[in-house]
JSON list of C-alpha atoms in Angstrom, two decimals:
[
{"chain": "A", "resi": 1, "resn": "ASP", "atom": "CA", "xyz": [90.85, -41.90, 81.18]},
{"chain": "A", "resi": 2, "resn": "GLN", "atom": "CA", "xyz": [88.76, -40.84, 78.19]},
{"chain": "A", "resi": 3, "resn": "GLN", "atom": "CA", "xyz": [85.53, -39.46, 79.65]},
{"chain": "A", "resi": 4, "resn": "VAL", "atom": "CA", "xyz": [84.07, -38.60, 76.24]},
{"chain": "A", "resi": 5, "resn": "LYS", "atom": "CA", "xyz": [84.49, -41.14, 73.47]},
{"chain": "A", "resi": 6, "resn": "GLN", "atom": "CA", "xyz": [83.77, -41.08, 69.79]},
{"chain": "A", "resi": 7, "resn": "ASN", "atom": "CA", "xyz": [84.44, -44.65, 68.76]},
{"chain": "A", "resi": 8, "resn": "SER", "atom": "CA", "xyz": [84.11, -44.15, 65.02]},
{"chain": "A", "resi": 9, "resn": "PRO", "atom": "CA", "xyz": [87.20, -42.38, 63.64]},
{"chain": "A", "resi": 10, "resn": "SER", "atom": "CA", "xyz": [85.52, -41.88, 60.28]},
{"chain": "A", "resi": 11, "resn": "LEU", "atom": "CA", "xyz": [82.18, -42.05, 58.50]},
{"chain": "A", "resi": 12, "resn": "SER", "atom": "CA", "xyz": [81.42, -41.95, 54.79]},
{"chain": "A", "resi": 13, "resn": "VAL", "atom": "CA", "xyz": [77.95, -41.01, 53.55]},
{"chain": "A", "resi": 14, "resn": "GLN", "atom": "CA", "xyz": [76.30, -40.33, 50.20]},
{"chain": "A", "resi": 15, "resn": "GLU", "atom": "CA", "xyz": [74.98, -36.85, 49.56]},
{"chain": "A", "resi": 16, "resn": "GLY", "atom": "CA", "xyz": [71.31, -36.56, 50.52]},
{"chain": "A", "resi": 17, "resn": "ARG", "atom": "CA", "xyz": [71.45, -39.42, 53.00]},
{"chain": "A", "resi": 18, "resn": "ILE", "atom": "CA", "xyz": [71.48, -39.22, 56.77]},
{"chain": "A", "resi": 19, "resn": "SER", "atom": "CA", "xyz": [74.75, -38.94, 58.72]},
{"chain": "A", "resi": 20, "resn": "ILE", "atom": "CA", "xyz": [74.73, -40.23, 62.29]},
{"chain": "A", "resi": 21, "resn": "LEU", "atom": "CA", "xyz": [77.66, -39.44, 64.52]},
{"chain": "A", "resi": 22, "resn": "ASN", "atom": "CA", "xyz": [77.84, -41.04, 67.92]},
{"chain": "A", "resi": 23, "resn": "CYS", "atom": "CA", "xyz": [79.36, -40.09, 71.25]},
{"chain": "A", "resi": 24, "resn": "ASP", "atom": "CA", "xyz": [79.52, -41.85, 74.62]},
{"chain": "A", "resi": 25, "resn": "TYR", "atom": "CA", "xyz": [80.46, -40.42, 77.98]},
{"chain": "A", "resi": 26, "resn": "THR", "atom": "CA", "xyz": [81.27, -41.90, 81.35]},
{"chain": "A", "resi": 27, "resn": "ASN", "atom": "CA", "xyz": [80.96, -39.00, 83.78]},
{"chain": "A", "resi": 28, "resn": "SER", "atom": "CA", "xyz": [77.38, -38.80, 85.09]},
{"chain": "A", "resi": 29, "resn": "MET", "atom": "CA", "xyz": [78.05, -35.24, 86.29]},
{"chain": "A", "resi": 30, "resn": "PHE", "atom": "CA", "xyz": [78.13, -33.94, 82.72]},
{"chain": "A", "resi": 31, "resn": "ASP", "atom": "CA", "xyz": [75.01, -31.86, 82.15]},
{"chain": "A", "resi": 32, "resn": "TYR", "atom": "CA", "xyz": [75.64, -29.98, 78.94]},
{"chain": "A", "resi": 33, "resn": "PHE", "atom": "CA", "xyz": [76.76, -31.36, 75.60]},
{"chain": "A", "resi": 34, "resn": "LEU", "atom": "CA", "xyz": [77.94, -29.70, 72.44]},
{"chain": "A", "resi": 35, "resn": "TRP", "atom": "CA", "xyz": [78.97, -30.61, 68.93]},
{"chain": "A", "resi": 36, "resn": "TYR", "atom": "CA", "xyz": [81.69, -28.77, 67.07]},
{"chain": "A", "resi": 37, "resn": "LYS", "atom": "CA", "xyz": [82.69, -28.97, 63.45]},
{"chain": "A", "resi": 38, "resn": "LYS", "atom": "CA", "xyz": [86.23, -28.44, 62.26]},
{"chain": "A", "resi": 39, "resn": "TYR", "atom": "CA", "xyz": [87.60, -27.87, 58.79]},
{"chain": "A", "resi": 40, "resn": "PRO", "atom": "CA", "xyz": [91.33, -28.32, 58.11]},
{"chain": "A", "resi": 41, "resn": "ALA", "atom": "CA", "xyz": [93.48, -25.33, 59.09]},
{"chain": "A", "resi": 42, "resn": "GLU", "atom": "CA", "xyz": [90.56, -23.71, 60.97]},
{"chain": "A", "resi": 43, "resn": "GLY", "atom": "CA", "xyz": [89.44, -23.70, 64.57]},
{"chain": "A", "resi": 44, "resn": "PRO", "atom": "CA", "xyz": [86.37, -25.73, 65.59]},
{"chain": "A", "resi": 45, "resn": "THR", "atom": "CA", "xyz": [83.04, -23.93, 65.23]},
{"chain": "A", "resi": 46, "resn": "PHE", "atom": "CA", "xyz": [80.00, -24.48, 67.39]},
{"chain": "A", "resi": 47, "resn": "LEU", "atom": "CA", "xyz": [77.24, -26.51, 65.74]},
{"chain": "A", "resi": 48, "resn": "ILE", "atom": "CA", "xyz": [74.55, -27.46, 68.24]},
{"chain": "A", "resi": 49, "resn": "SER", "atom": "CA", "xyz": [74.15, -28.18, 71.94]},
{"chain": "A", "resi": 50, "resn": "ILE", "atom": "CA", "xyz": [71.80, -29.90, 74.33]},
{"chain": "A", "resi": 51, "resn": "SER", "atom": "CA", "xyz": [71.16, -29.64, 78.03]},
{"chain": "A", "resi": 52, "resn": "SER", "atom": "CA", "xyz": [70.71, -32.76, 80.11]},
{"chain": "A", "resi": 53, "resn": "ILE", "atom": "CA", "xyz": [67.11, -31.75, 80.87]},
{"chain": "A", "resi": 54, "resn": "LYS", "atom": "CA", "xyz": [66.26, -32.39, 77.23]},
{"chain": "A", "resi": 55, "resn": "ASP", "atom": "CA", "xyz": [66.50, -35.46, 75.05]},
{"chain": "A", "resi": 56, "resn": "LYS", "atom": "CA", "xyz": [66.42, -33.75, 71.68]},
{"chain": "A", "resi": 57, "resn": "ASN", "atom": "CA", "xyz": [67.43, -30.46, 70.13]},
{"chain": "A", "resi": 58, "resn": "GLU", "atom": "CA", "xyz": [66.97, -29.51, 66.52]},
{"chain": "A", "resi": 59, "resn": "ASP", "atom": "CA", "xyz": [68.46, -26.78, 64.37]},
{"chain": "A", "resi": 60, "resn": "GLY", "atom": "CA", "xyz": [67.73, -26.99, 60.67]},
{"chain": "A", "resi": 61, "resn": "ARG", "atom": "CA", "xyz": [69.40, -30.09, 59.24]},
{"chain": "A", "resi": 62, "resn": "PHE", "atom": "CA", "xyz": [71.08, -30.90, 62.55]},
{"chain": "A", "resi": 63, "resn": "THR", "atom": "CA", "xyz": [69.49, -32.77, 65.44]},
{"chain": "A", "resi": 64, "resn": "VAL", "atom": "CA", "xyz": [71.18, -33.92, 68.61]},
{"chain": "A", "resi": 65, "resn": "PHE", "atom": "CA", "xyz": [69.69, -36.73, 70.68]},
{"chain": "A", "resi": 66, "resn": "LEU", "atom": "CA", "xyz": [70.63, -37.44, 74.27]},
{"chain": "A", "resi": 67, "resn": "ASN", "atom": "CA", "xyz": [70.05, -40.74, 76.06]},
{"chain": "A", "resi": 68, "resn": "LYS", "atom": "CA", "xyz": [71.10, -40.09, 79.64]},
{"chain": "A", "resi": 69, "resn": "SER", "atom": "CA", "xyz": [70.50, -43.59, 80.89]},
{"chain": "A", "resi": 70, "resn": "ALA", "atom": "CA", "xyz": [72.86, -44.95, 78.24]},
{"chain": "A", "resi": 71, "resn": "LYS", "atom": "CA", "xyz": [75.22, -41.96, 78.55]},
{"chain": "A", "resi": 72, "resn": "HIS", "atom": "CA", "xyz": [75.04, -41.62, 74.81]},
{"chain": "A", "resi": 73, "resn": "LEU", "atom": "CA", "xyz": [74.39, -38.80, 72.40]},
{"chain": "A", "resi": 74, "resn": "SER", "atom": "CA", "xyz": [74.19, -38.66, 68.66]},
{"chain": "A", "resi": 75, "resn": "LEU", "atom": "CA", "xyz": [74.22, -36.01, 65.97]},
{"chain": "A", "resi": 76, "resn": "HIS", "atom": "CA", "xyz": [71.98, -36.51, 62.95]},
{"chain": "A", "resi": 77, "resn": "ILE", "atom": "CA", "xyz": [72.53, -34.55, 59.75]},
{"chain": "A", "resi": 78, "resn": "VAL", "atom": "CA", "xyz": [69.69, -34.76, 57.25]},
{"chain": "A", "resi": 79, "resn": "PRO", "atom": "CA", "xyz": [70.16, -34.40, 54.35]},
{"chain": "A", "resi": 80, "resn": "SER", "atom": "CA", "xyz": [73.95, -34.61, 54.26]},
{"chain": "A", "resi": 81, "resn": "GLN", "atom": "CA", "xyz": [75.76, -32.26, 51.91]},
{"chain": "A", "resi": 82, "resn": "PRO", "atom": "CA", "xyz": [79.35, -32.32, 50.60]},
{"chain": "A", "resi": 83, "resn": "GLY", "atom": "CA", "xyz": [80.04, -29.12, 52.57]},
{"chain": "A", "resi": 84, "resn": "ASP", "atom": "CA", "xyz": [79.36, -31.07, 55.76]},
{"chain": "A", "resi": 85, "resn": "SER", "atom": "CA", "xyz": [82.61, -32.98, 55.22]},
{"chain": "A", "resi": 86, "resn": "ALA", "atom": "CA", "xyz": [84.70, -32.11, 58.27]},
{"chain": "A", "resi": 87, "resn": "VAL", "atom": "CA", "xyz": [85.84, -33.43, 61.63]},
{"chain": "A", "resi": 88, "resn": "TYR", "atom": "CA", "xyz": [83.07, -33.47, 64.23]},
{"chain": "A", "resi": 89, "resn": "PHE", "atom": "CA", "xyz": [83.87, -33.25, 67.92]},
{"chain": "A", "resi": 90, "resn": "CYS", "atom": "CA", "xyz": [81.53, -34.08, 70.74]},
{"chain": "A", "resi": 91, "resn": "ALA", "atom": "CA", "xyz": [82.12, -32.16, 73.98]},
{"chain": "A", "resi": 92, "resn": "ALA", "atom": "CA", "xyz": [80.68, -32.22, 77.49]},
{"chain": "A", "resi": 93, "resn": "SER", "atom": "CA", "xyz": [80.76, -29.95, 80.52]},
{"chain": "A", "resi": 94, "resn": "GLY", "atom": "CA", "xyz": [79.59, -29.95, 84.12]},
{"chain": "A", "resi": 95, "resn": "GLY", "atom": "CA", "xyz": [81.96, -32.60, 85.36]},
{"chain": "A", "resi": 96, "resn": "GLY", "atom": "CA", "xyz": [82.16, -31.07, 88.83]},
{"chain": "A", "resi": 97, "resn": "GLY", "atom": "CA", "xyz": [85.24, -29.90, 90.65]},
{"chain": "A", "resi": 98, "resn": "THR", "atom": "CA", "xyz": [86.39, -26.30, 90.63]},
{"chain": "A", "resi": 99, "resn": "SER", "atom": "CA", "xyz": [86.59, -26.04, 86.88]},
{"chain": "A", "resi": 100, "resn": "TYR", "atom": "CA", "xyz": [84.08, -23.58, 85.53]},
{"chain": "A", "resi": 101, "resn": "GLY", "atom": "CA", "xyz": [83.35, -23.74, 81.84]},
{"chain": "A", "resi": 102, "resn": "LYS", "atom": "CA", "xyz": [85.75, -26.57, 81.15]},
{"chain": "A", "resi": 103, "resn": "LEU", "atom": "CA", "xyz": [84.82, -28.75, 78.19]},
{"chain": "A", "resi": 104, "resn": "THR", "atom": "CA", "xyz": [85.96, -32.32, 77.71]},
{"chain": "A", "resi": 105, "resn": "PHE", "atom": "CA", "xyz": [86.21, -33.36, 74.07]},
{"chain": "A", "resi": 106, "resn": "GLY", "atom": "CA", "xyz": [86.00, -36.64, 72.28]},
{"chain": "A", "resi": 107, "resn": "GLN", "atom": "CA", "xyz": [88.55, -37.84, 69.74]},
{"chain": "A", "resi": 108, "resn": "GLY", "atom": "CA", "xyz": [86.58, -36.63, 66.75]},
{"chain": "A", "resi": 109, "resn": "THR", "atom": "CA", "xyz": [84.93, -38.32, 63.78]},
{"chain": "A", "resi": 110, "resn": "ILE", "atom": "CA", "xyz": [85.92, -37.49, 60.21]},
{"chain": "A", "resi": 111, "resn": "LEU", "atom": "CA", "xyz": [82.76, -37.21, 58.11]},
{"chain": "A", "resi": 112, "resn": "THR", "atom": "CA", "xyz": [83.06, -37.46, 54.34]},
{"chain": "A", "resi": 113, "resn": "VAL", "atom": "CA", "xyz": [79.96, -36.77, 52.25]},
{"chain": "A", "resi": 114, "resn": "HIS", "atom": "CA", "xyz": [80.29, -37.98, 48.68]},
{"chain": "A", "resi": 115, "resn": "PRO", "atom": "CA", "xyz": [78.43, -36.21, 45.84]},
{"chain": "B", "resi": 1, "resn": "ASP", "atom": "CA", "xyz": [80.71, -11.91, 66.57]},
{"chain": "B", "resi": 2, "resn": "VAL", "atom": "CA", "xyz": [83.40, -12.88, 69.02]},
{"chain": "B", "resi": 3, "resn": "LYS", "atom": "CA", "xyz": [86.81, -12.93, 67.49]},
{"chain": "B", "resi": 4, "resn": "VAL", "atom": "CA", "xyz": [89.66, -15.02, 68.86]},
{"chain": "B", "resi": 5, "resn": "THR", "atom": "CA", "xyz": [92.96, -14.33, 67.18]},
{"chain": "B", "resi": 6, "resn": "GLN", "atom": "CA", "xyz": [96.05, -16.47, 67.37]},
{"chain": "B", "resi": 7, "resn": "SER", "atom": "CA", "xyz": [99.13, -14.59, 66.31]},
{"chain": "B", "resi": 8, "resn": "SER", "atom": "CA", "xyz": [100.75, -17.31, 64.20]},
{"chain": "B", "resi": 9, "resn": "ARG", "atom": "CA", "xyz": [99.23, -19.91, 61.89]},
{"chain": "B", "resi": 10, "resn": "TYR", "atom": "CA", "xyz": [102.44, -21.89, 61.45]},
{"chain": "B", "resi": 11, "resn": "LEU", "atom": "CA", "xyz": [105.61, -22.03, 63.55]},
{"chain": "B", "resi": 12, "resn": "VAL", "atom": "CA", "xyz": [108.75, -24.09, 63.30]},
{"chain": "B", "resi": 13, "resn": "LYS", "atom": "CA", "xyz": [111.00, -24.13, 66.35]},
{"chain": "B", "resi": 14, "resn": "ARG", "atom": "CA", "xyz": [114.07, -26.01, 67.44]},
{"chain": "B", "resi": 15, "resn": "THR", "atom": "CA", "xyz": [114.25, -28.42, 70.35]},
{"chain": "B", "resi": 16, "resn": "GLY", "atom": "CA", "xyz": [115.04, -26.56, 73.56]},
{"chain": "B", "resi": 17, "resn": "GLU", "atom": "CA", "xyz": [113.75, -23.19, 72.40]},
{"chain": "B", "resi": 18, "resn": "LYS", "atom": "CA", "xyz": [111.33, -21.19, 74.50]},
{"chain": "B", "resi": 19, "resn": "VAL", "atom": "CA", "xyz": [108.14, -20.71, 72.51]},
{"chain": "B", "resi": 20, "resn": "PHE", "atom": "CA", "xyz": [105.34, -18.21, 73.02]},
{"chain": "B", "resi": 21, "resn": "LEU", "atom": "CA", "xyz": [101.90, -18.70, 71.51]},
{"chain": "B", "resi": 22, "resn": "GLU", "atom": "CA", "xyz": [99.67, -15.67, 71.75]},
{"chain": "B", "resi": 23, "resn": "CYS", "atom": "CA", "xyz": [95.89, -15.47, 71.82]},
{"chain": "B", "resi": 24, "resn": "VAL", "atom": "CA", "xyz": [93.67, -12.40, 71.94]},
{"chain": "B", "resi": 25, "resn": "GLN", "atom": "CA", "xyz": [89.88, -12.16, 72.26]},
{"chain": "B", "resi": 26, "resn": "ASP", "atom": "CA", "xyz": [87.81, -9.05, 71.72]},
{"chain": "B", "resi": 27, "resn": "MET", "atom": "CA", "xyz": [84.68, -9.67, 73.78]},
{"chain": "B", "resi": 28, "resn": "ASP", "atom": "CA", "xyz": [85.84, -9.14, 77.36]},
{"chain": "B", "resi": 29, "resn": "HIS", "atom": "CA", "xyz": [85.32, -12.81, 78.21]},
{"chain": "B", "resi": 30, "resn": "GLU", "atom": "CA", "xyz": [86.66, -13.98, 81.52]},
{"chain": "B", "resi": 31, "resn": "ASN", "atom": "CA", "xyz": [87.37, -17.60, 80.61]},
{"chain": "B", "resi": 32, "resn": "MET", "atom": "CA", "xyz": [90.05, -18.55, 78.13]},
{"chain": "B", "resi": 33, "resn": "PHE", "atom": "CA", "xyz": [91.53, -21.93, 77.28]},
{"chain": "B", "resi": 34, "resn": "TRP", "atom": "CA", "xyz": [94.45, -23.58, 75.53]},
{"chain": "B", "resi": 35, "resn": "TYR", "atom": "CA", "xyz": [94.01, -26.97, 73.88]},
{"chain": "B", "resi": 36, "resn": "ARG", "atom": "CA", "xyz": [96.14, -29.09, 71.66]},
{"chain": "B", "resi": 37, "resn": "GLN", "atom": "CA", "xyz": [94.71, -31.27, 68.93]},
{"chain": "B", "resi": 38, "resn": "ASP", "atom": "CA", "xyz": [96.37, -34.52, 67.90]},
{"chain": "B", "resi": 39, "resn": "PRO", "atom": "CA", "xyz": [95.02, -37.22, 65.55]},
{"chain": "B", "resi": 40, "resn": "GLY", "atom": "CA", "xyz": [93.11, -39.89, 67.41]},
{"chain": "B", "resi": 41, "resn": "LEU", "atom": "CA", "xyz": [93.27, -37.96, 70.67]},
{"chain": "B", "resi": 42, "resn": "GLY", "atom": "CA", "xyz": [90.90, -35.10, 69.97]},
{"chain": "B", "resi": 43, "resn": "LEU", "atom": "CA", "xyz": [91.30, -31.85, 71.85]},
{"chain": "B", "resi": 44, "resn": "ARG", "atom": "CA", "xyz": [93.08, -32.01, 75.18]},
{"chain": "B", "resi": 45, "resn": "LEU", "atom": "CA", "xyz": [93.05, -29.17, 77.67]},
{"chain": "B", "resi": 46, "resn": "ILE", "atom": "CA", "xyz": [96.46, -27.78, 78.60]},
{"chain": "B", "resi": 47, "resn": "TYR", "atom": "CA", "xyz": [95.62, -24.76, 80.76]},
{"chain": "B", "resi": 48, "resn": "PHE", "atom": "CA", "xyz": [92.78, -22.38, 81.30]},
{"chain": "B", "resi": 49, "resn": "SER", "atom": "CA", "xyz": [92.19, -19.06, 82.98]},
{"chain": "B", "resi": 50, "resn": "TYR", "atom": "CA", "xyz": [89.03, -17.60, 84.47]},
{"chain": "B", "resi": 51, "resn": "ASP", "atom": "CA", "xyz": [90.37, -14.13, 85.19]},
{"chain": "B", "resi": 52, "resn": "VAL", "atom": "CA", "xyz": [93.41, -11.93, 84.91]},
{"chain": "B", "resi": 53, "resn": "LYS", "atom": "CA", "xyz": [96.42, -13.46, 86.61]},
{"chain": "B", "resi": 54, "resn": "MET", "atom": "CA", "xyz": [94.40, -16.59, 87.40]},
{"chain": "B", "resi": 55, "resn": "LYS", "atom": "CA", "xyz": [95.27, -19.94, 85.85]},
{"chain": "B", "resi": 56, "resn": "GLU", "atom": "CA", "xyz": [94.39, -23.54, 86.32]},
{"chain": "B", "resi": 57, "resn": "LYS", "atom": "CA", "xyz": [95.98, -26.70, 85.00]},
{"chain": "B", "resi": 58, "resn": "GLY", "atom": "CA", "xyz": [94.12, -28.76, 82.51]},
{"chain": "B", "resi": 59, "resn": "ASP", "atom": "CA", "xyz": [94.64, -32.41, 81.68]},
{"chain": "B", "resi": 60, "resn": "ILE", "atom": "CA", "xyz": [98.12, -32.18, 80.14]},
{"chain": "B", "resi": 61, "resn": "PRO", "atom": "CA", "xyz": [99.97, -29.18, 81.64]},
{"chain": "B", "resi": 62, "resn": "GLU", "atom": "CA", "xyz": [103.43, -30.76, 81.75]},
{"chain": "B", "resi": 63, "resn": "GLY", "atom": "CA", "xyz": [105.99, -28.80, 79.75]},
{"chain": "B", "resi": 64, "resn": "TYR", "atom": "CA", "xyz": [103.74, -25.75, 79.46]},
{"chain": "B", "resi": 65, "resn": "SER", "atom": "CA", "xyz": [103.00, -22.58, 81.36]},
{"chain": "B", "resi": 66, "resn": "VAL", "atom": "CA", "xyz": [100.61, -19.69, 80.73]},
{"chain": "B", "resi": 67, "resn": "SER", "atom": "CA", "xyz": [100.34, -15.98, 81.30]},
{"chain": "B", "resi": 68, "resn": "ARG", "atom": "CA", "xyz": [97.24, -13.79, 81.62]},
{"chain": "B", "resi": 69, "resn": "GLU", "atom": "CA", "xyz": [98.31, -10.23, 82.39]},
{"chain": "B", "resi": 70, "resn": "LYS", "atom": "CA", "xyz": [95.37, -8.63, 80.57]},
{"chain": "B", "resi": 71, "resn": "LYS", "atom": "CA", "xyz": [91.84, -9.91, 80.22]},
{"chain": "B", "resi": 72, "resn": "GLU", "atom": "CA", "xyz": [91.96, -10.08, 76.44]},
{"chain": "B", "resi": 73, "resn": "ARG", "atom": "CA", "xyz": [95.29, -11.90, 76.12]},
{"chain": "B", "resi": 74, "resn": "PHE", "atom": "CA", "xyz": [96.17, -15.44, 77.11]},
{"chain": "B", "resi": 75, "resn": "SER", "atom": "CA", "xyz": [99.63, -16.72, 76.27]},
{"chain": "B", "resi": 76, "resn": "LEU", "atom": "CA", "xyz": [100.86, -20.30, 76.19]},
{"chain": "B", "resi": 77, "resn": "ILE", "atom": "CA", "xyz": [104.56, -20.84, 76.87]},
{"chain": "B", "resi": 78, "resn": "LEU", "atom": "CA", "xyz": [106.63, -23.87, 76.04]},
{"chain": "B", "resi": 79, "resn": "GLU", "atom": "CA", "xyz": [109.56, -23.50, 78.41]},
{"chain": "B", "resi": 80, "resn": "SER", "atom": "CA", "xyz": [111.85, -25.82, 76.44]},
{"chain": "B", "resi": 81, "resn": "ALA", "atom": "CA", "xyz": [110.24, -27.12, 73.28]},
{"chain": "B", "resi": 82, "resn": "SER", "atom": "CA", "xyz": [110.43, -30.83, 72.58]},
{"chain": "B", "resi": 83, "resn": "THR", "atom": "CA", "xyz": [109.48, -32.86, 69.51]},
{"chain": "B", "resi": 84, "resn": "ASN", "atom": "CA", "xyz": [106.48, -34.38, 71.31]},
{"chain": "B", "resi": 85, "resn": "GLN", "atom": "CA", "xyz": [105.01, -30.89, 71.53]},
{"chain": "B", "resi": 86, "resn": "THR", "atom": "CA", "xyz": [104.60, -30.80, 67.76]},
{"chain": "B", "resi": 87, "resn": "SER", "atom": "CA", "xyz": [100.87, -30.29, 67.45]},
{"chain": "B", "resi": 88, "resn": "MET", "atom": "CA", "xyz": [97.98, -28.01, 66.52]},
{"chain": "B", "resi": 89, "resn": "TYR", "atom": "CA", "xyz": [97.37, -25.55, 69.34]},
{"chain": "B", "resi": 90, "resn": "LEU", "atom": "CA", "xyz": [93.93, -24.03, 69.74]},
{"chain": "B", "resi": 91, "resn": "CYS", "atom": "CA", "xyz": [92.97, -21.11, 71.92]},
{"chain": "B", "resi": 92, "resn": "ALA", "atom": "CA", "xyz": [89.34, -20.55, 72.93]},
{"chain": "B", "resi": 93, "resn": "SER", "atom": "CA", "xyz": [87.27, -17.95, 74.69]},
{"chain": "B", "resi": 94, "resn": "GLU", "atom": "CA", "xyz": [84.04, -18.84, 76.43]},
{"chain": "B", "resi": 95, "resn": "SER", "atom": "CA", "xyz": [80.83, -17.39, 75.01]},
{"chain": "B", "resi": 96, "resn": "ASN", "atom": "CA", "xyz": [77.12, -18.14, 75.37]},
{"chain": "B", "resi": 97, "resn": "TYR", "atom": "CA", "xyz": [77.46, -20.99, 72.90]},
{"chain": "B", "resi": 98, "resn": "GLY", "atom": "CA", "xyz": [80.36, -22.71, 74.58]},
{"chain": "B", "resi": 99, "resn": "TYR", "atom": "CA", "xyz": [83.70, -21.84, 73.12]},
{"chain": "B", "resi": 100, "resn": "THR", "atom": "CA", "xyz": [84.77, -19.65, 70.28]},
{"chain": "B", "resi": 101, "resn": "PHE", "atom": "CA", "xyz": [88.05, -20.93, 68.91]},
{"chain": "B", "resi": 102, "resn": "GLY", "atom": "CA", "xyz": [90.90, -19.25, 67.17]},
{"chain": "B", "resi": 103, "resn": "SER", "atom": "CA", "xyz": [92.15, -20.62, 63.85]},
{"chain": "B", "resi": 104, "resn": "GLY", "atom": "CA", "xyz": [94.93, -22.55, 65.53]},
{"chain": "B", "resi": 105, "resn": "THR", "atom": "CA", "xyz": [98.72, -22.55, 65.43]},
{"chain": "B", "resi": 106, "resn": "ARG", "atom": "CA", "xyz": [100.43, -25.48, 63.81]},
{"chain": "B", "resi": 107, "resn": "LEU", "atom": "CA", "xyz": [103.68, -25.86, 65.74]},
{"chain": "B", "resi": 108, "resn": "THR", "atom": "CA", "xyz": [106.47, -28.09, 64.53]},
{"chain": "B", "resi": 109, "resn": "VAL", "atom": "CA", "xyz": [109.44, -28.72, 66.80]},
{"chain": "B", "resi": 110, "resn": "VAL", "atom": "CA", "xyz": [112.50, -30.02, 65.01]}
]
């Protein structure tokens, strides 16, 4: 039962263009969403987050959009740079139960930015 | 900056061996987590702990156990390693920005 889904395993983009990574979730109790970036042989690093009370959060070249009615969020990277090439994971929390701080991750999307 | 340190970057173990993966964080965080990362499956939660000597099962706890005797250290134990436990193991500590991850341990069980 995959509660957080990233349906695109990979994305290839030209340098300078926009990268859009998508994420869908099924659990309506999720109220906080995060994006992580992972390079090979390193742990994931936090990129940007958004609370369910917002529909947009921006940090430099990175913007996350949340559409609660569609249970969908997206990460926009503008402009894309070769150094952005990595695996991007979407994550969600607030799924109820007794688990405090537990994050549920998607499968990841491999982003390749070509010079 | 929070630092999460995993003791080994690469490990090769034999089937049936008992394996210990160690994780240490330096920011006095209460919550710590163990995930494994597999291609096409993302990160899946094995176990987590919200205080010393406290532990809770994640989504895939079978074949694993954990130990949290001190706040800064969270150990993952493979009681009898099997080839399907070959994976990248990631430890995390909870901070204000979600998790801070260690660099991971690539475990191969042969």
